[in-house]
Tab-separated table of C-alpha atoms in Angstrom:
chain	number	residue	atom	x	y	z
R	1	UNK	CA	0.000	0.000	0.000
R	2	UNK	CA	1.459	3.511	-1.038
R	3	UNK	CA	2.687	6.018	1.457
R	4	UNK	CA	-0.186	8.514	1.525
R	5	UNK	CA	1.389	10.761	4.160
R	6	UNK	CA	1.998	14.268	2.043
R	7	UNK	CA	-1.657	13.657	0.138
R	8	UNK	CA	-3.285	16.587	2.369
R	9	UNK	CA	-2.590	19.080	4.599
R	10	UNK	CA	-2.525	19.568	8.212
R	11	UNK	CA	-4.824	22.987	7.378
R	12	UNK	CA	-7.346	24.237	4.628
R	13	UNK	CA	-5.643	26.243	1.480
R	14	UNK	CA	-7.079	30.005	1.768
R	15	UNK	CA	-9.054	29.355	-1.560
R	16	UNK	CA	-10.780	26.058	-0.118
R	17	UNK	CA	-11.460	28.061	3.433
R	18	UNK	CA	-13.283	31.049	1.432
R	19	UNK	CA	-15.405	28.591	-0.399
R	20	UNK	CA	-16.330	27.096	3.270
R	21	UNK	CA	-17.213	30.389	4.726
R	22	UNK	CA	-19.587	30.852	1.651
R	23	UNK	CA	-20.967	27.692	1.757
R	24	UNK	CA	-21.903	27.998	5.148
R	25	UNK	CA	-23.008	31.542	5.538
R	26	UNK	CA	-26.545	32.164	6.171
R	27	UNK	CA	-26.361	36.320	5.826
R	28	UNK	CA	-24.414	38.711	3.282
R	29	UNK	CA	-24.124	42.321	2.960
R	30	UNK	CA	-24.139	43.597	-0.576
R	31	UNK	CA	-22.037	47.384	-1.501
R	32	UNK	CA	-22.940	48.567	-4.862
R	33	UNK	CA	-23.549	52.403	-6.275
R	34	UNK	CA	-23.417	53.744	-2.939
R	35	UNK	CA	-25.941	52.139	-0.941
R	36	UNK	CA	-25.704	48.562	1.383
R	37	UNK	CA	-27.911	45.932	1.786
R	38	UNK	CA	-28.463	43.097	4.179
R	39	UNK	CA	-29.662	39.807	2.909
R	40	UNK	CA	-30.867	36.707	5.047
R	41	UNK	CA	-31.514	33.105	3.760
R	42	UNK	CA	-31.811	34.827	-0.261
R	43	UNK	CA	-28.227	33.262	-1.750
R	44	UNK	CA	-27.270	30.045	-3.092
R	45	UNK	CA	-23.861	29.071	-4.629
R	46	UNK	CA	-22.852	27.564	-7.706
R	47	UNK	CA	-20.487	24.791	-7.969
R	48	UNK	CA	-18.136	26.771	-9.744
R	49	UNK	CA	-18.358	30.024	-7.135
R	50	UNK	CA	-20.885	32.073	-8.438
R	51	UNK	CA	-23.500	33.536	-5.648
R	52	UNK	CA	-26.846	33.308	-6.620
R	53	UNK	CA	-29.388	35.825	-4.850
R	54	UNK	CA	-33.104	36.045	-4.411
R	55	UNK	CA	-33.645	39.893	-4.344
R	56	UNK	CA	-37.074	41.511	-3.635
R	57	UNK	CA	-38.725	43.216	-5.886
R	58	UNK	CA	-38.341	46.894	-3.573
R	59	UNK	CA	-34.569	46.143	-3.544
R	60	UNK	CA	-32.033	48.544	-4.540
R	61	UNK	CA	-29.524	46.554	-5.870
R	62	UNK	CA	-32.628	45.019	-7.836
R	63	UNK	CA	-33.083	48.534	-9.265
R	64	UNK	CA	-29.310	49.321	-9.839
R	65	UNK	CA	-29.228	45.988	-11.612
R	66	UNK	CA	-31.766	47.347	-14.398
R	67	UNK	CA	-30.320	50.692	-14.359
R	68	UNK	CA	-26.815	50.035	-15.079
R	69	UNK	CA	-25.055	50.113	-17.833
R	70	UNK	CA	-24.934	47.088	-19.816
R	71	UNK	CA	-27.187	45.690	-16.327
R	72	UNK	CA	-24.216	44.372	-15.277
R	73	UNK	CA	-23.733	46.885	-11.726
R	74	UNK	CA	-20.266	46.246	-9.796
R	75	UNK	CA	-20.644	45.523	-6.199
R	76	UNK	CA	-18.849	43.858	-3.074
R	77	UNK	CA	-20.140	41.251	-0.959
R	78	UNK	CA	-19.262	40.341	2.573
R	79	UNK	CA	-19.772	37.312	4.146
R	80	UNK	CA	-18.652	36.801	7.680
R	81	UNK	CA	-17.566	33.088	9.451
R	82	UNK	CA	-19.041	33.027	13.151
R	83	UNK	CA	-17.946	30.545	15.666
R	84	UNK	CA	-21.379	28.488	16.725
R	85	UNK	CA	-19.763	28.054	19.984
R	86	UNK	CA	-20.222	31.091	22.068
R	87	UNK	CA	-16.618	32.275	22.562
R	88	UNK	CA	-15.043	35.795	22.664
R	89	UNK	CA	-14.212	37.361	19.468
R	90	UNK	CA	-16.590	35.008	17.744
R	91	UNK	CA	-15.739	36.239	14.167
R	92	UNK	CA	-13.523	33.667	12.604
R	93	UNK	CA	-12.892	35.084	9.355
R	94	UNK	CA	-14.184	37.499	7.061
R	95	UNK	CA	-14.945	36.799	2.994
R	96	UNK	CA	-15.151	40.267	0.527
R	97	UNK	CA	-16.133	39.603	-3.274
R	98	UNK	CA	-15.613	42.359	-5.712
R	99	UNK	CA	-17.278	41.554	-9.299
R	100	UNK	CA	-20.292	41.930	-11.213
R	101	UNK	CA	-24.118	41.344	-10.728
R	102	UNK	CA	-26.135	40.042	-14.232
R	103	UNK	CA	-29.609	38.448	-14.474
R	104	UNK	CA	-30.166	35.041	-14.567
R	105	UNK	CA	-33.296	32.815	-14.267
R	106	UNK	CA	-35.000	35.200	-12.348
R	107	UNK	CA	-32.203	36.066	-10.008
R	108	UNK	CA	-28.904	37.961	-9.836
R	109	UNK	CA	-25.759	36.045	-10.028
R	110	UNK	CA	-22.503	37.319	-8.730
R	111	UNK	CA	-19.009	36.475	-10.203
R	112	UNK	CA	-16.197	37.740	-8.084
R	113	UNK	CA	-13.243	38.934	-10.228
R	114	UNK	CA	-11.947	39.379	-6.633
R	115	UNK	CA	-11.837	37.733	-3.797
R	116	UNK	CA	-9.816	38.653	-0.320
R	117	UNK	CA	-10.232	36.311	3.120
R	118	UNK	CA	-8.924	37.916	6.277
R	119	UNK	CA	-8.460	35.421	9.280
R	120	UNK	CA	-6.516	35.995	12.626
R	121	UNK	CA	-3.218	35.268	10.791
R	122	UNK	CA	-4.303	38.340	8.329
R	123	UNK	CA	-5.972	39.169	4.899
R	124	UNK	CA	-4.741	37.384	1.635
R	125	UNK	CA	-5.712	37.880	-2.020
R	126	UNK	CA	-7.029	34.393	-3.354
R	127	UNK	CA	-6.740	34.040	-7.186
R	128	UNK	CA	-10.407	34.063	-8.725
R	129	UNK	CA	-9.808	31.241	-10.925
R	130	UNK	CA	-8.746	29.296	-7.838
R	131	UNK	CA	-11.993	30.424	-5.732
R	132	UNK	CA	-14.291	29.117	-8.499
R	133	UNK	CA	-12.617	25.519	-9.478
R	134	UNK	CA	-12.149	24.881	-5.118
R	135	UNK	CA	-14.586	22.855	-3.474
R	136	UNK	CA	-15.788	23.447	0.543
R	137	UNK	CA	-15.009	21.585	3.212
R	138	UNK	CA	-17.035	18.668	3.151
R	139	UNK	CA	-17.712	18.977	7.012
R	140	UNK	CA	-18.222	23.057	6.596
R	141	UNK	CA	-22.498	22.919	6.677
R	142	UNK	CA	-22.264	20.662	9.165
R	143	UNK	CA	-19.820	22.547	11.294
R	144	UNK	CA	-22.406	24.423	13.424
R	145	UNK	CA	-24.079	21.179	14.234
R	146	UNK	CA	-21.265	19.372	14.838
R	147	UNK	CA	-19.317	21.679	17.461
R	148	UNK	CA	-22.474	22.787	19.643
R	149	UNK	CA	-23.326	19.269	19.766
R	150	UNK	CA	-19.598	18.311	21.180
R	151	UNK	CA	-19.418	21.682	23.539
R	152	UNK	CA	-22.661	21.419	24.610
R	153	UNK	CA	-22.903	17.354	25.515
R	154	UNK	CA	-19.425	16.594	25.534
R	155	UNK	CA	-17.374	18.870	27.487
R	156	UNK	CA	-15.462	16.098	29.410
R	157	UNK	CA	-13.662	15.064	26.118
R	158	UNK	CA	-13.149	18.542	25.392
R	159	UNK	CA	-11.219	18.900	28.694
R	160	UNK	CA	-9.799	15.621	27.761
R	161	UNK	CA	-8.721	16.992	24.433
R	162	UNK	CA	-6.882	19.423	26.002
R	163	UNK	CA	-3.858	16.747	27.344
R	164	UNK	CA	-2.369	17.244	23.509
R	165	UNK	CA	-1.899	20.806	23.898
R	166	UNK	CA	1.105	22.477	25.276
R	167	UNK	CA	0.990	22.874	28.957
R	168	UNK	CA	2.349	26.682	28.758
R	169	UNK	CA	-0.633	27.170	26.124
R	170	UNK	CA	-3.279	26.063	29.148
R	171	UNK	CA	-1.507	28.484	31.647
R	172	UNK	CA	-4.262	30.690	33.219
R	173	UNK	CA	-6.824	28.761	31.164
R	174	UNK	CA	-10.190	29.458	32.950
R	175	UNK	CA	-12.296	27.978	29.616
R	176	UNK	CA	-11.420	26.037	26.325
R	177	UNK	CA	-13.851	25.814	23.684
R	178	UNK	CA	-14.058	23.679	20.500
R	179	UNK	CA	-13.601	26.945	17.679
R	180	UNK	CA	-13.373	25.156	14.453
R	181	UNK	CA	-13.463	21.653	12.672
R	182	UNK	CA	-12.732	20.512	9.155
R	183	UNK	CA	-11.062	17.680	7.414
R	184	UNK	CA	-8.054	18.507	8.517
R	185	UNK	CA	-8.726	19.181	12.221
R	186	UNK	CA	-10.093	20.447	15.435
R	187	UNK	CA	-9.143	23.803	16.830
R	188	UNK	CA	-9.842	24.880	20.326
R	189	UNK	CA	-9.816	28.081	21.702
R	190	UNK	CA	-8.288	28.479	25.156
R	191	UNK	CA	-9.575	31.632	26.852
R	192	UNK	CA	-7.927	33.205	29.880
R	193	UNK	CA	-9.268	36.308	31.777
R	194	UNK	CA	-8.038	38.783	29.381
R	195	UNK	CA	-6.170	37.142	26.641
R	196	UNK	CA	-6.686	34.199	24.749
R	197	UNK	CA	-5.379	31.665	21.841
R	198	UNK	CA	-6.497	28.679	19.620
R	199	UNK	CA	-4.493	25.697	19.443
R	200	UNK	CA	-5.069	23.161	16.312
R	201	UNK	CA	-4.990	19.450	16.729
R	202	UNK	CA	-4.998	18.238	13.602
R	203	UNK	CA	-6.030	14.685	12.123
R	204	UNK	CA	-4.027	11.801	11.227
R	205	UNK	CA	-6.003	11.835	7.718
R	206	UNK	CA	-8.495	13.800	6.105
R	207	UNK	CA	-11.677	13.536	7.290
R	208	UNK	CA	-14.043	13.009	3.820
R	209	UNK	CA	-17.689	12.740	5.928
R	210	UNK	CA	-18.782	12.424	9.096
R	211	UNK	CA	-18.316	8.904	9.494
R	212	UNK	CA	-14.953	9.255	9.079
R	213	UNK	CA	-14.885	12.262	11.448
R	214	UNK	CA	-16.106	10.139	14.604
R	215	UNK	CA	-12.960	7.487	13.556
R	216	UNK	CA	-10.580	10.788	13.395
R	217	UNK	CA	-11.843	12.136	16.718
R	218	UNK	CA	-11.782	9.050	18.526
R	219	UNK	CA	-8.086	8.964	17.623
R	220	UNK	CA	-7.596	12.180	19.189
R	221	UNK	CA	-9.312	11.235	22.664
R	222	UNK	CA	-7.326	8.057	22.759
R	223	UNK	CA	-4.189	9.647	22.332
R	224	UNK	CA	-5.143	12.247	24.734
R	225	UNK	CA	-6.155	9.806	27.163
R	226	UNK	CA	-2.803	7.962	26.961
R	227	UNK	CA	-1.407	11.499	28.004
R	228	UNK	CA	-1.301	12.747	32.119
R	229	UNK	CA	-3.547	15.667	32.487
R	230	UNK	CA	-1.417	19.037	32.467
R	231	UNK	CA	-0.651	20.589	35.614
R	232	UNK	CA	-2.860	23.807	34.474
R	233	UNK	CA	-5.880	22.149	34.518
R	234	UNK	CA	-5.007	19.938	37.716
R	235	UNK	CA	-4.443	23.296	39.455
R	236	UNK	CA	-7.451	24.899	38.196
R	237	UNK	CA	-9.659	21.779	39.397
R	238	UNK	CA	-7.980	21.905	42.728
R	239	UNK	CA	-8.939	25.831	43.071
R	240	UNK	CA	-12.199	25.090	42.627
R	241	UNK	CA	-12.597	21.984	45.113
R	242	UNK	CA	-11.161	24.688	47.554
């Protein structure tokens, strides 16, 4: 059997992670000839990238799209990626699209001829062409589900998790929270009183559905529980048995 070790990455590339965050968003916020809109539950996406919006017939990005030149009117859209868990700075990322709006079937479609993702580690320019041939994560609409069902009903593995990250990482820890999951991994944010920091833990493959999620993550909480609990947490339990 071949050695399938390099096959994947330990993290998403940016152009994969923007098609996530638009394939999971349930809001945008559309810019065009100087006025903003807020949509809820009106987009769809196209396979190869292209967002697809129900507009109302009062709209006035309806009425810029008839008015404009050639009806094709420029315009930005912003998604944002929220962490389902309640944690602080629940923003995860941020997706803008600059391109063009033009009629079809009945709705607008949007082609982005640019696309920019800004996460914690900054903003970077992702190539169009390599926004509309990436796929999602195959775990991204599921996400939500997925970590409020393990913070929520599992928070003893959680804590568990927490033996496979560095014990200076958990010092002053007075939560950790499950942030993120994809195919590659889980990420957990530690919060402190002031300050916090999210540590990544990632798989020893690719997760490709959810079935083989639940074989990743019990991976993870067996090697976790082969590991001593770090003194962080042992003193934290102790202050509170006080």
């Amino acid at each position: 059997m071949g050695d399938d070790r390099h096959v994947w990455t330990a993290e998403p590339g940016a152009a994969e992670r923007a098609r996530s965050v638009l394939a999971a968003a349930w809001s945008c916020a559309v810019t065009a000839e100087g006025f903003r809109e807020e949509f809820v539950g009106a987009h769809g996406v196209s396979d190869d990238g292209r967002v697809l919006l129900e507009v109302p017939e009062e709209s006035a990005l309806l009425t810029a799209a008839i008015c404009a030149p050639r009806g094709e009117p420029s315009a930005v859209l912003e998604f944002a990626d929220l962490a389902p868990v309640p944690v602080r700075k629940r923003i995860r990322a941020r997706l803008w699209l600059a391109g063009w709006f033009t009629a079809e079937d009945g709705r607008l479609a949007f082609r982005a001829t640019r696309v920019v993702l800004r996460q914690a580690s900054g903003a970077v320019v992702v190539d169009p062409d390599e926004f509309a041939a990436a796929r999602p994560d195959p775990l991204a609409t599921a996400e939500a589900r997925l970590l409020t069902h393990l913070a929520d009903c599992h928070g003893d593995a959680v804590e568990r998790l927490t033996r496979l990250v560095d014990p200076g990482s958990l010092h002053g820890a007075v939560r950790v929270q499950p942030l993120a999951v994809d195919r590659h991994g889980l990420t957990l944010r530690i919060e402190r009183v002031r300050t916090g920091g999210d540590v990544r833990l990632p798989f020893h493959r690719p997760a490709d559905d959810l079935g083989q999620l639940t074989e990743r993550m019990r991976v993870l909480l067996a090697q976790a529980s082969a590991v001593s609990c770090p003194r962080p947490l042992q003193r934290r339990r102790a202050d509170g048995d006080g």
